[in-house]
Amino acid sequence: MILSGKAKLAGVFGWPVGHSRSPKLHGFWIEQHRIDGAYVPLSVRPEDFAYALRALPRMGFAGANVTIPHKQTALALADHVEPLARRIGAVNTLVVREDGSIEGRNTDAFGFLENLRHAVPDFSAATGVSVVIGAGGAARAVAAALLDDGAPRVRLINRTRSRAVEVAEALGGPIEVVDWEDRAEALAGSNLLVNTTSLGMTGQPPLDLALDALPRDALVTDIVYVPLETPLLLQARLRGHRTVDGLGMLLHQARPGFLAWFGVMPAVTDELRRFVES
Ligand code: ATR
């Protein structure tokens, strides 16, 4: 990669950031589109984040992604925050405006829906009840996406019920909080099941959820993507459900940032998936 003096710059803020797949992902698109630009890991401690964020426009960056543990701080620090990011309570994408001010966005909801739509073209949340497991940042983005896509009802189920209640209050809309003990029965009559917890990730216990009550035509998806087929997705596939893995959400959530910084809306292809997985 050879850059000119006019190269466009972006990166990802994280601490630690070494595990992030974003540099590889954006690097693939930069090469694919022969863009004079670079996307770099920005390893920044929490105590230095405000300083580093302010430095973005001063150093000529077009913007950056934000990952753990900076997503909430980015929301507080951005000069402008889009309404969706405020509802979700986290910013994962920063865009430097022409006047040098910083706009905070959240592209996780977009990434979640785009992933489902690409995998299952006729998917629409509007056609039935969705069940969401978890109540962290990912659950907020997923529930917001489903509500905005017209879900008539979202059943939110979390081990710690009070966190699910908080999410329901923050998002508004037809969210029904279900007790953790009642999770298996809550699958009845739904057409989408989403795991947003870290359960099922390599090194974590699997999500303990009996799928017997889940209608056969329900779609099952997981935001965990290591492994690609989580125990939940395997269990669902063996019951005959359509399943969608979580890697696509990561890939799709990156697209709006790339467009804002480098001026091209990139595509998610099988080649990209293989490259990011490798
Ligand atoms: P993120 O913001 O990335 O979604 P998080 O805020 O740490 O992450 O949320 C993790 C989610 O996984 C939570 O919903 C958490 O449930 P609690 O709110 O009860 O902590 C859920 N989770 C993690 N480990 C769990 C376990 N062993 N059993 C059930 N839920 C679990």
PDB file of C-alpha atoms and ligand atoms in Angstrom:
ATOM      1  CA  MET A   1       0.000   0.000   0.000  1.00  0.00           C
ATOM      2  CA  ILE A   2       1.460   3.332  -1.060  1.00  0.00           C
ATOM      3  CA  LEU A   3      -0.208   6.543   0.098  1.00  0.00           C
ATOM      4  CA  SER A   4      -0.106  10.046  -1.331  1.00  0.00           C
ATOM      5  CA  GLY A   5      -0.039  13.189   0.766  1.00  0.00           C
ATOM      6  CA  LYS A   6      -3.793  13.451   0.203  1.00  0.00           C
ATOM      7  CA  ALA A   7      -4.605   9.992   1.551  1.00  0.00           C
ATOM      8  CA  LYS A   8      -7.857   9.713   3.489  1.00  0.00           C
ATOM      9  CA  LEU A   9      -7.445   8.364   6.990  1.00  0.00           C
ATOM     10  CA  ALA A  10      -9.684   6.445   9.369  1.00  0.00           C
ATOM     11  CA  GLY A  11      -9.188   3.882  12.120  1.00  0.00           C
ATOM     12  CA  VAL A  12     -10.666   2.082  15.082  1.00  0.00           C
ATOM     13  CA  PHE A  13     -10.366   3.228  18.687  1.00  0.00           C
ATOM     14  CA  GLY A  14     -10.218   0.400  21.205  1.00  0.00           C
ATOM     15  CA  TRP A  15      -8.423  -0.832  24.313  1.00  0.00           C
ATOM     16  CA  PRO A  16      -7.249  -3.422  23.668  1.00  0.00           C
ATOM     17  CA  VAL A  17      -7.659  -3.150  19.917  1.00  0.00           C
ATOM     18  CA  GLY A  18      -5.418  -5.997  18.793  1.00  0.00           C
ATOM     19  CA  HIS A  19      -8.320  -8.440  18.401  1.00  0.00           C
ATOM     20  CA  SER A  20     -10.334  -6.074  16.180  1.00  0.00           C
ATOM     21  CA  ARG A  21     -11.092  -7.352  12.693  1.00  0.00           C
ATOM     22  CA  SER A  22     -11.947  -3.870  11.433  1.00  0.00           C
ATOM     23  CA  PRO A  23      -8.472  -2.959  10.054  1.00  0.00           C
ATOM     24  CA  LYS A  24      -8.472  -6.136   7.967  1.00  0.00           C
ATOM     25  CA  LEU A  25     -12.027  -5.568   6.793  1.00  0.00           C
ATOM     26  CA  HIS A  26     -11.576  -1.919   5.811  1.00  0.00           C
ATOM     27  CA  GLY A  27      -8.137  -2.687   4.382  1.00  0.00           C
ATOM     28  CA  PHE A  28      -9.751  -5.232   2.049  1.00  0.00           C
ATOM     29  CA  TRP A  29     -12.217  -2.634   0.748  1.00  0.00           C
ATOM     30  CA  ILE A  30      -9.516   0.045   0.424  1.00  0.00           C
ATOM     31  CA  GLU A  31      -7.505  -2.295  -1.814  1.00  0.00           C
ATOM     32  CA  GLN A  32     -10.561  -3.523  -3.686  1.00  0.00           C
ATOM     33  CA  HIS A  33     -11.568   0.019  -4.618  1.00  0.00           C
ATOM     34  CA  ARG A  34      -7.971   1.236  -5.082  1.00  0.00           C
ATOM     35  CA  ILE A  35      -8.559   4.043  -2.630  1.00  0.00           C
ATOM     36  CA  ASP A  36      -5.779   6.411  -1.641  1.00  0.00           C
ATOM     37  CA  GLY A  37      -6.389   5.871   2.055  1.00  0.00           C
ATOM     38  CA  ALA A  38      -5.651   3.871   5.181  1.00  0.00           C
ATOM     39  CA  TYR A  39      -7.538   2.423   8.145  1.00  0.00           C
ATOM     40  CA  VAL A  40      -5.442   1.845  11.235  1.00  0.00           C
ATOM     41  CA  PRO A  41      -5.847   0.405  14.746  1.00  0.00           C
ATOM     42  CA  LEU A  42      -5.886   3.212  17.331  1.00  0.00           C
ATOM     43  CA  SER A  43      -4.906   1.685  20.645  1.00  0.00           C
ATOM     44  CA  VAL A  44      -6.072   4.276  23.162  1.00  0.00           C
ATOM     45  CA  ARG A  45      -6.486   3.919  26.929  1.00  0.00           C
ATOM     46  CA  PRO A  46      -9.793   5.041  28.462  1.00  0.00           C
ATOM     47  CA  GLU A  47      -8.113   7.994  30.198  1.00  0.00           C
ATOM     48  CA  ASP A  48      -6.699   9.227  26.877  1.00  0.00           C
ATOM     49  CA  PHE A  49      -9.817   8.727  24.791  1.00  0.00           C
ATOM     50  CA  ALA A  50     -11.256  12.254  25.043  1.00  0.00           C
ATOM     51  CA  TYR A  51      -7.919  13.698  23.977  1.00  0.00           C
ATOM     52  CA  ALA A  52      -7.551  11.226  21.115  1.00  0.00           C
ATOM     53  CA  LEU A  53     -11.094  11.833  19.869  1.00  0.00           C
ATOM     54  CA  ARG A  54     -10.482  15.603  19.773  1.00  0.00           C
ATOM     55  CA  ALA A  55      -7.280  14.943  17.836  1.00  0.00           C
ATOM     56  CA  LEU A  56      -9.135  13.210  14.986  1.00  0.00           C
ATOM     57  CA  PRO A  57     -10.089  16.334  13.007  1.00  0.00           C
ATOM     58  CA  ARG A  58      -6.868  18.067  13.982  1.00  0.00           C
ATOM     59  CA  MET A  59      -4.858  15.264  12.440  1.00  0.00           C
ATOM     60  CA  GLY A  60      -6.949  15.260   9.287  1.00  0.00           C
ATOM     61  CA  PHE A  61      -8.778  11.996   9.942  1.00  0.00           C
ATOM     62  CA  ALA A  62     -12.096  11.486   8.149  1.00  0.00           C
ATOM     63  CA  GLY A  63     -13.375   9.588  11.175  1.00  0.00           C
ATOM     64  CA  ALA A  64     -13.100   6.351  13.097  1.00  0.00           C
ATOM     65  CA  ASN A  65     -14.883   3.360  14.491  1.00  0.00           C
ATOM     66  CA  VAL A  66     -15.181   2.998  18.223  1.00  0.00           C
ATOM     67  CA  THR A  67     -15.138  -0.313  20.053  1.00  0.00           C
ATOM     68  CA  ILE A  68     -14.848  -1.577  23.630  1.00  0.00           C
ATOM     69  CA  PRO A  69     -14.526   0.196  26.055  1.00  0.00           C
ATOM     70  CA  HIS A  70     -15.129   3.584  24.408  1.00  0.00           C
ATOM     71  CA  LYS A  71     -18.617   3.326  22.890  1.00  0.00           C
ATOM     72  CA  GLN A  72     -20.506   5.094  25.695  1.00  0.00           C
ATOM     73  CA  THR A  73     -17.811   7.748  26.156  1.00  0.00           C
ATOM     74  CA  ALA A  74     -17.931   8.478  22.428  1.00  0.00           C
ATOM     75  CA  LEU A  75     -21.647   9.178  22.772  1.00  0.00           C
ATOM     76  CA  ALA A  76     -20.931  11.708  25.513  1.00  0.00           C
ATOM     77  CA  LEU A  77     -18.064  13.378  23.648  1.00  0.00           C
ATOM     78  CA  ALA A  78     -19.320  13.661  20.068  1.00  0.00           C
ATOM     79  CA  ASP A  79     -20.453  17.158  19.023  1.00  0.00           C
ATOM     80  CA  HIS A  80     -23.519  15.768  17.258  1.00  0.00           C
ATOM     81  CA  VAL A  81     -25.182  12.433  17.967  1.00  0.00           C
ATOM     82  CA  GLU A  82     -27.715  10.919  15.588  1.00  0.00           C
ATOM     83  CA  PRO A  83     -31.021  10.031  17.296  1.00  0.00           C
ATOM     84  CA  LEU A  84     -30.610   6.279  16.754  1.00  0.00           C
ATOM     85  CA  ALA A  85     -27.214   6.250  18.511  1.00  0.00           C
ATOM     86  CA  ARG A  86     -28.744   8.153  21.407  1.00  0.00           C
ATOM     87  CA  ARG A  87     -31.559   5.619  21.697  1.00  0.00           C
ATOM     88  CA  ILE A  88     -29.091   2.734  21.618  1.00  0.00           C
ATOM     89  CA  GLY A  89     -26.854   4.544  24.104  1.00  0.00           C
ATOM     90  CA  ALA A  90     -23.614   3.955  22.213  1.00  0.00           C
ATOM     91  CA  VAL A  91     -21.615   5.363  19.296  1.00  0.00           C
ATOM     92  CA  ASN A  92     -19.575   2.994  17.122  1.00  0.00           C
ATOM     93  CA  THR A  93     -18.828   5.335  14.213  1.00  0.00           C
ATOM     94  CA  LEU A  94     -17.390   8.849  14.245  1.00  0.00           C
ATOM     95  CA  VAL A  95     -17.535  11.071  11.184  1.00  0.00           C
ATOM     96  CA  VAL A  96     -15.600  14.339  10.980  1.00  0.00           C
ATOM     97  CA  ARG A  97     -17.750  17.011   9.350  1.00  0.00           C
ATOM     98  CA  GLU A  98     -16.429  19.726   7.042  1.00  0.00           C
ATOM     99  CA  ASP A  99     -16.408  22.256   9.875  1.00  0.00           C
ATOM    100  CA  GLY A 100     -14.236  19.927  11.961  1.00  0.00           C
ATOM    101  CA  SER A 101     -16.982  18.907  14.357  1.00  0.00           C
ATOM    102  CA  ILE A 102     -17.513  15.225  15.140  1.00  0.00           C
ATOM    103  CA  GLU A 103     -20.700  13.316  14.463  1.00  0.00           C
ATOM    104  CA  GLY A 104     -21.472  10.123  16.394  1.00  0.00           C
ATOM    105  CA  ARG A 105     -23.489   7.337  14.797  1.00  0.00           C
ATOM    106  CA  ASN A 106     -24.422   3.773  15.601  1.00  0.00           C
ATOM    107  CA  THR A 107     -24.390   1.367  12.646  1.00  0.00           C
ATOM    108  CA  ASP A 108     -25.026  -1.868  14.574  1.00  0.00           C
ATOM    109  CA  ALA A 109     -28.779  -1.784  13.971  1.00  0.00           C
ATOM    110  CA  PHE A 110     -28.173  -1.308  10.242  1.00  0.00           C
ATOM    111  CA  GLY A 111     -25.597  -4.120  10.276  1.00  0.00           C
ATOM    112  CA  PHE A 112     -27.957  -6.497  12.039  1.00  0.00           C
ATOM    113  CA  LEU A 113     -30.844  -5.935   9.609  1.00  0.00           C
ATOM    114  CA  GLU A 114     -28.684  -5.908   6.484  1.00  0.00           C
ATOM    115  CA  ASN A 115     -27.139  -9.208   7.507  1.00  0.00           C
ATOM    116  CA  LEU A 116     -30.567 -10.812   7.875  1.00  0.00           C
ATOM    117  CA  ARG A 117     -31.843  -9.294   4.638  1.00  0.00           C
ATOM    118  CA  HIS A 118     -28.855 -10.511   2.653  1.00  0.00           C
ATOM    119  CA  ALA A 119     -29.088 -14.012   4.101  1.00  0.00           C
ATOM    120  CA  VAL A 120     -32.893 -14.221   3.882  1.00  0.00           C
ATOM    121  CA  PRO A 121     -34.120 -11.800   1.192  1.00  0.00           C
ATOM    122  CA  ASP A 122     -37.790 -12.048   2.190  1.00  0.00           C
ATOM    123  CA  PHE A 123     -37.027 -11.265   5.852  1.00  0.00           C
ATOM    124  CA  SER A 124     -39.088  -8.579   7.527  1.00  0.00           C
ATOM    125  CA  ALA A 125     -39.415  -8.072  11.272  1.00  0.00           C
ATOM    126  CA  ALA A 126     -42.929  -6.778  10.634  1.00  0.00           C
ATOM    127  CA  THR A 127     -44.300 -10.254  10.023  1.00  0.00           C
ATOM    128  CA  GLY A 128     -44.227 -11.512  13.588  1.00  0.00           C
ATOM    129  CA  VAL A 129     -42.946 -11.606  17.139  1.00  0.00           C
ATOM    130  CA  SER A 130     -39.183 -11.403  17.657  1.00  0.00           C
ATOM    131  CA  VAL A 131     -37.397 -12.835  20.693  1.00  0.00           C
ATOM    132  CA  VAL A 132     -34.161 -11.161  21.785  1.00  0.00           C
ATOM    133  CA  ILE A 133     -31.918 -12.751  24.424  1.00  0.00           C
ATOM    134  CA  GLY A 134     -29.731 -10.299  26.375  1.00  0.00           C
ATOM    135  CA  ALA A 135     -29.846  -6.682  27.497  1.00  0.00           C
ATOM    136  CA  GLY A 136     -26.387  -5.250  26.762  1.00  0.00           C
ATOM    137  CA  GLY A 137     -25.384  -2.795  24.071  1.00  0.00           C
ATOM    138  CA  ALA A 138     -25.848  -5.354  21.320  1.00  0.00           C
ATOM    139  CA  ALA A 139     -29.378  -6.143  22.516  1.00  0.00           C
ATOM    140  CA  ARG A 140     -30.286  -2.464  22.384  1.00  0.00           C
ATOM    141  CA  ALA A 141     -29.090  -2.168  18.804  1.00  0.00           C
ATOM    142  CA  VAL A 142     -30.896  -5.346  17.748  1.00  0.00           C
ATOM    143  CA  ALA A 143     -34.156  -4.422  19.493  1.00  0.00           C
ATOM    144  CA  ALA A 144     -34.048  -0.895  18.031  1.00  0.00           C
ATOM    145  CA  ALA A 145     -33.487  -2.364  14.557  1.00  0.00           C
ATOM    146  CA  LEU A 146     -36.417  -4.742  14.914  1.00  0.00           C
ATOM    147  CA  LEU A 147     -38.769  -2.032  16.204  1.00  0.00           C
ATOM    148  CA  ASP A 148     -37.723   0.316  13.402  1.00  0.00           C
ATOM    149  CA  ASP A 149     -38.314  -2.492  10.897  1.00  0.00           C
ATOM    150  CA  GLY A 150     -41.894  -2.698  12.127  1.00  0.00           C
ATOM    151  CA  ALA A 151     -41.786  -5.592  14.601  1.00  0.00           C
ATOM    152  CA  PRO A 152     -45.267  -5.763  16.163  1.00  0.00           C
ATOM    153  CA  ARG A 153     -43.725  -7.153  19.369  1.00  0.00           C
ATOM    154  CA  VAL A 154     -40.243  -7.816  20.729  1.00  0.00           C
ATOM    155  CA  ARG A 155     -39.856 -10.202  23.661  1.00  0.00           C
ATOM    156  CA  LEU A 156     -36.764  -9.249  25.600  1.00  0.00           C
ATOM    157  CA  ILE A 157     -35.293 -11.884  27.893  1.00  0.00           C
ATOM    158  CA  ASN A 158     -32.295 -11.328  30.134  1.00  0.00           C
ATOM    159  CA  ARG A 159     -30.825 -13.153  33.114  1.00  0.00           C
ATOM    160  CA  THR A 160     -30.969  -9.874  35.045  1.00  0.00           C
ATOM    161  CA  ARG A 161     -34.538  -8.764  34.419  1.00  0.00           C
ATOM    162  CA  SER A 162     -33.977  -5.167  35.552  1.00  0.00           C
ATOM    163  CA  ARG A 163     -31.531  -4.592  32.694  1.00  0.00           C
ATOM    164  CA  ALA A 164     -34.144  -5.722  30.188  1.00  0.00           C
ATOM    165  CA  VAL A 165     -36.655  -3.340  31.758  1.00  0.00           C
ATOM    166  CA  GLU A 166     -34.142  -0.517  31.361  1.00  0.00           C
ATOM    167  CA  VAL A 167     -33.705  -1.338  27.670  1.00  0.00           C
ATOM    168  CA  ALA A 168     -37.472  -1.452  27.153  1.00  0.00           C
ATOM    169  CA  GLU A 169     -37.845   1.942  28.818  1.00  0.00           C
ATOM    170  CA  ALA A 170     -34.999   3.472  26.836  1.00  0.00           C
ATOM    171  CA  LEU A 171     -36.281   2.237  23.479  1.00  0.00           C
ATOM    172  CA  GLY A 172     -40.030   2.521  23.991  1.00  0.00           C
ATOM    173  CA  GLY A 173     -42.338   0.655  21.618  1.00  0.00           C
ATOM    174  CA  PRO A 174     -43.920  -2.789  21.906  1.00  0.00           C
ATOM    175  CA  ILE A 175     -41.257  -4.523  24.004  1.00  0.00           C
ATOM    176  CA  GLU A 176     -42.400  -7.227  26.410  1.00  0.00           C
ATOM    177  CA  VAL A 177     -39.909  -8.201  29.132  1.00  0.00           C
ATOM    178  CA  VAL A 178     -39.998 -11.919  29.923  1.00  0.00           C
ATOM    179  CA  ASP A 179     -38.415 -13.576  32.968  1.00  0.00           C
ATOM    180  CA  TRP A 180     -35.296 -15.664  32.363  1.00  0.00           C
ATOM    181  CA  GLU A 181     -37.041 -18.734  33.839  1.00  0.00           C
ATOM    182  CA  ASP A 182     -39.776 -18.429  31.224  1.00  0.00           C
ATOM    183  CA  ARG A 183     -37.450 -18.152  28.250  1.00  0.00           C
ATOM    184  CA  ALA A 184     -38.295 -21.508  26.657  1.00  0.00           C
ATOM    185  CA  GLU A 185     -42.065 -20.852  26.652  1.00  0.00           C
ATOM    186  CA  ALA A 186     -41.541 -17.320  25.332  1.00  0.00           C
ATOM    187  CA  LEU A 187     -40.419 -18.769  21.993  1.00  0.00           C
ATOM    188  CA  ALA A 188     -43.976 -19.876  21.184  1.00  0.00           C
ATOM    189  CA  GLY A 189     -45.502 -17.957  18.292  1.00  0.00           C
ATOM    190  CA  SER A 190     -42.316 -16.108  17.363  1.00  0.00           C
ATOM    191  CA  ASN A 191     -40.675 -15.996  13.960  1.00  0.00           C
ATOM    192  CA  LEU A 192     -37.225 -14.732  14.917  1.00  0.00           C
ATOM    193  CA  LEU A 193     -34.843 -15.654  17.731  1.00  0.00           C
ATOM    194  CA  VAL A 194     -31.687 -13.593  18.308  1.00  0.00           C
ATOM    195  CA  ASN A 195     -28.938 -14.268  20.832  1.00  0.00           C
ATOM    196  CA  THR A 196     -27.148 -11.037  21.735  1.00  0.00           C
ATOM    197  CA  THR A 197     -25.273 -12.391  24.751  1.00  0.00           C
ATOM    198  CA  SER A 198     -21.729 -13.719  24.677  1.00  0.00           C
ATOM    199  CA  LEU A 199     -23.008 -17.206  25.536  1.00  0.00           C
ATOM    200  CA  GLY A 200     -21.888 -19.711  22.936  1.00  0.00           C
ATOM    201  CA  MET A 201     -18.701 -17.844  22.124  1.00  0.00           C
ATOM    202  CA  THR A 202     -15.531 -19.940  22.206  1.00  0.00           C
ATOM    203  CA  GLY A 203     -14.543 -20.229  25.865  1.00  0.00           C
ATOM    204  CA  GLN A 204     -18.036 -19.365  27.151  1.00  0.00           C
ATOM    205  CA  PRO A 205     -20.816 -21.760  28.147  1.00  0.00           C
ATOM    206  CA  PRO A 206     -23.559 -22.250  25.561  1.00  0.00           C
ATOM    207  CA  LEU A 207     -26.914 -20.501  25.830  1.00  0.00           C
ATOM    208  CA  ASP A 208     -29.148 -22.861  27.789  1.00  0.00           C
ATOM    209  CA  LEU A 209     -32.398 -22.644  25.857  1.00  0.00           C
ATOM    210  CA  ALA A 210     -34.771 -25.414  24.774  1.00  0.00           C
ATOM    211  CA  LEU A 211     -36.122 -24.664  21.298  1.00  0.00           C
ATOM    212  CA  ASP A 212     -39.119 -27.009  21.381  1.00  0.00           C
ATOM    213  CA  ALA A 213     -41.671 -24.195  21.476  1.00  0.00           C
ATOM    214  CA  LEU A 214     -40.092 -22.301  18.571  1.00  0.00           C
ATOM    215  CA  PRO A 215     -42.208 -22.530  15.376  1.00  0.00           C
ATOM    216  CA  ARG A 216     -40.393 -24.472  12.643  1.00  0.00           C
ATOM    217  CA  ASP A 217     -40.405 -21.554  10.225  1.00  0.00           C
ATOM    218  CA  ALA A 218     -38.682 -19.217  12.716  1.00  0.00           C
ATOM    219  CA  LEU A 219     -35.307 -17.784  11.781  1.00  0.00           C
ATOM    220  CA  VAL A 220     -32.497 -18.116  14.339  1.00  0.00           C
ATOM    221  CA  THR A 221     -29.507 -15.800  14.456  1.00  0.00           C
ATOM    222  CA  ASP A 222     -26.619 -15.119  16.781  1.00  0.00           C
ATOM    223  CA  ILE A 223     -24.395 -12.087  17.094  1.00  0.00           C
ATOM    224  CA  VAL A 224     -21.547 -14.331  18.258  1.00  0.00           C
ATOM    225  CA  TYR A 225     -19.312 -15.212  15.291  1.00  0.00           C
ATOM    226  CA  VAL A 226     -16.503 -17.165  16.977  1.00  0.00           C
ATOM    227  CA  PRO A 227     -17.323 -19.953  16.244  1.00  0.00           C
ATOM    228  CA  LEU A 228     -19.399 -19.204  13.150  1.00  0.00           C
ATOM    229  CA  GLU A 229     -21.813 -21.972  14.052  1.00  0.00           C
ATOM    230  CA  THR A 230     -22.540 -21.498  17.742  1.00  0.00           C
ATOM    231  CA  PRO A 231     -24.189 -24.281  19.789  1.00  0.00           C
ATOM    232  CA  LEU A 232     -27.470 -22.328  19.439  1.00  0.00           C
ATOM    233  CA  LEU A 233     -27.227 -22.199  15.638  1.00  0.00           C
ATOM    234  CA  LEU A 234     -26.269 -25.878  15.459  1.00  0.00           C
ATOM    235  CA  GLN A 235     -29.213 -26.813  17.689  1.00  0.00           C
ATOM    236  CA  ALA A 236     -31.527 -24.715  15.509  1.00  0.00           C
ATOM    237  CA  ARG A 237     -30.189 -26.084  12.224  1.00  0.00           C
ATOM    238  CA  LEU A 238     -30.677 -29.654  13.441  1.00  0.00           C
ATOM    239  CA  ARG A 239     -34.330 -28.799  14.174  1.00  0.00           C
ATOM    240  CA  GLY A 240     -34.687 -27.550  10.596  1.00  0.00           C
ATOM    241  CA  HIS A 241     -34.633 -23.798  11.235  1.00  0.00           C
ATOM    242  CA  ARG A 242     -33.034 -21.312   8.897  1.00  0.00           C
ATOM    243  CA  THR A 243     -30.004 -19.860  10.660  1.00  0.00           C
ATOM    244  CA  VAL A 244     -27.849 -16.780  10.082  1.00  0.00           C
ATOM    245  CA  ASP A 245     -24.415 -16.425  11.677  1.00  0.00           C
ATOM    246  CA  GLY A 246     -23.092 -13.267  13.313  1.00  0.00           C
ATOM    247  CA  LEU A 247     -20.105 -12.508  11.100  1.00  0.00           C
ATOM    248  CA  GLY A 248     -22.312 -10.763   8.563  1.00  0.00           C
ATOM    249  CA  MET A 249     -23.473  -8.229  11.152  1.00  0.00           C
ATOM    250  CA  LEU A 250     -19.860  -7.236  11.792  1.00  0.00           C
ATOM    251  CA  LEU A 251     -19.237  -6.864   8.068  1.00  0.00           C
ATOM    252  CA  HIS A 252     -22.426  -4.957   7.290  1.00  0.00           C
ATOM    253  CA  GLN A 253     -22.149  -2.549  10.248  1.00  0.00           C
ATOM    254  CA  ALA A 254     -18.826  -1.378   8.794  1.00  0.00           C
ATOM    255  CA  ARG A 255     -20.285  -0.282   5.440  1.00  0.00           C
ATOM    256  CA  PRO A 256     -21.832   3.118   6.366  1.00  0.00           C
ATOM    257  CA  GLY A 257     -18.580   4.265   8.011  1.00  0.00           C
ATOM    258  CA  PHE A 258     -16.573   3.296   4.955  1.00  0.00           C
ATOM    259  CA  LEU A 259     -18.984   5.253   2.764  1.00  0.00           C
ATOM    260  CA  ALA A 260     -18.728   8.335   4.980  1.00  0.00           C
ATOM    261  CA  TRP A 261     -14.908   8.310   5.106  1.00  0.00           C
ATOM    262  CA  PHE A 262     -13.882   6.979   1.706  1.00  0.00           C
ATOM    263  CA  GLY A 263     -16.887   7.836  -0.482  1.00  0.00           C
ATOM    264  CA  VAL A 264     -17.788   4.312  -1.638  1.00  0.00           C
ATOM    265  CA  MET A 265     -20.512   2.018  -0.282  1.00  0.00           C
ATOM    266  CA  PRO A 266     -18.655  -1.312  -0.154  1.00  0.00           C
ATOM    267  CA  ALA A 267     -20.229  -4.743  -0.590  1.00  0.00           C
ATOM    268  CA  VAL A 268     -20.152  -7.808   1.609  1.00  0.00           C
ATOM    269  CA  THR A 269     -19.080 -10.762  -0.522  1.00  0.00           C
ATOM    270  CA  ASP A 270     -18.132 -14.378   0.175  1.00  0.00           C
ATOM    271  CA  GLU A 271     -14.548 -13.459  -0.653  1.00  0.00           C
ATOM    272  CA  LEU A 272     -14.609 -10.779   2.057  1.00  0.00           C
ATOM    273  CA  ARG A 273     -16.109 -13.213   4.571  1.00  0.00           C
ATOM    274  CA  ARG A 274     -13.366 -15.755   3.876  1.00  0.00           C
ATOM    275  CA  PHE A 275     -10.677 -13.079   4.112  1.00  0.00           C
ATOM    276  CA  VAL A 276     -11.922 -11.715   7.442  1.00  0.00           C
ATOM    277  CA  GLU A 277     -12.336 -15.227   8.875  1.00  0.00           C
ATOM    278  CA  SER A 278      -8.812 -16.262   7.875  1.00  0.00           C
TER     279      SER A 278
HETATM  280  P1  ATR B   1     -22.715  -6.097  25.211  1.00  0.00           P
HETATM  281  O1  ATR B   1     -22.828  -4.649  25.512  1.00  0.00           O
HETATM  282  O2  ATR B   1     -21.543  -6.448  24.335  1.00  0.00           O
HETATM  283  O3  ATR B   1     -23.985  -6.684  24.659  1.00  0.00           O
HETATM  284  P2  ATR B   1     -22.867  -6.772  28.064  1.00  0.00           P
HETATM  285  O4  ATR B   1     -23.407  -5.456  28.430  1.00  0.00           O
HETATM  286  O5  ATR B   1     -21.743  -7.320  28.899  1.00  0.00           O
HETATM  287  O6  ATR B   1     -22.322  -6.854  26.584  1.00  0.00           O
HETATM  288  O7  ATR B   1     -24.055  -7.813  28.047  1.00  0.00           O
HETATM  289  C1  ATR B   1     -23.826  -9.153  28.041  1.00  0.00           C
HETATM  290  C2  ATR B   1     -25.168  -9.893  28.021  1.00  0.00           C
HETATM  291  O8  ATR B   1     -24.918 -11.286  28.166  1.00  0.00           O
HETATM  292  C3  ATR B   1     -26.070  -9.492  29.184  1.00  0.00           C
HETATM  293  O9  ATR B   1     -27.391  -9.521  28.722  1.00  0.00           O
HETATM  294  C4  ATR B   1     -25.775 -10.580  30.210  1.00  0.00           C
HETATM  295  O10 ATR B   1     -26.818 -10.809  31.140  1.00  0.00           O
HETATM  296  P3  ATR B   1     -26.861  -9.964  32.517  1.00  0.00           P
HETATM  297  O11 ATR B   1     -27.435  -8.622  32.185  1.00  0.00           O
HETATM  298  O12 ATR B   1     -27.734 -10.769  33.411  1.00  0.00           O
HETATM  299  O13 ATR B   1     -25.437  -9.892  33.006  1.00  0.00           O
HETATM  300  C5  ATR B   1     -25.643 -11.773  29.298  1.00  0.00           C
HETATM  301  N1  ATR B   1     -24.926 -12.879  29.926  1.00  0.00           N
HETATM  302  C6  ATR B   1     -23.596 -12.977  30.096  1.00  0.00           C
HETATM  303  N2  ATR B   1     -23.280 -14.143  30.728  1.00  0.00           N
HETATM  304  C7  ATR B   1     -24.456 -14.791  30.971  1.00  0.00           C
HETATM  305  C8  ATR B   1     -24.813 -16.053  31.551  1.00  0.00           C
HETATM  306  N3  ATR B   1     -23.885 -16.890  32.049  1.00  0.00           N
HETATM  307  N4  ATR B   1     -26.127 -16.399  31.591  1.00  0.00           N
HETATM  308  C9  ATR B   1     -27.063 -15.562  31.093  1.00  0.00           C
HETATM  309  N5  ATR B   1     -26.790 -14.355  30.531  1.00  0.00           N
HETATM  310  C10 ATR B   1     -25.510 -13.981  30.447  1.00  0.00           C
END
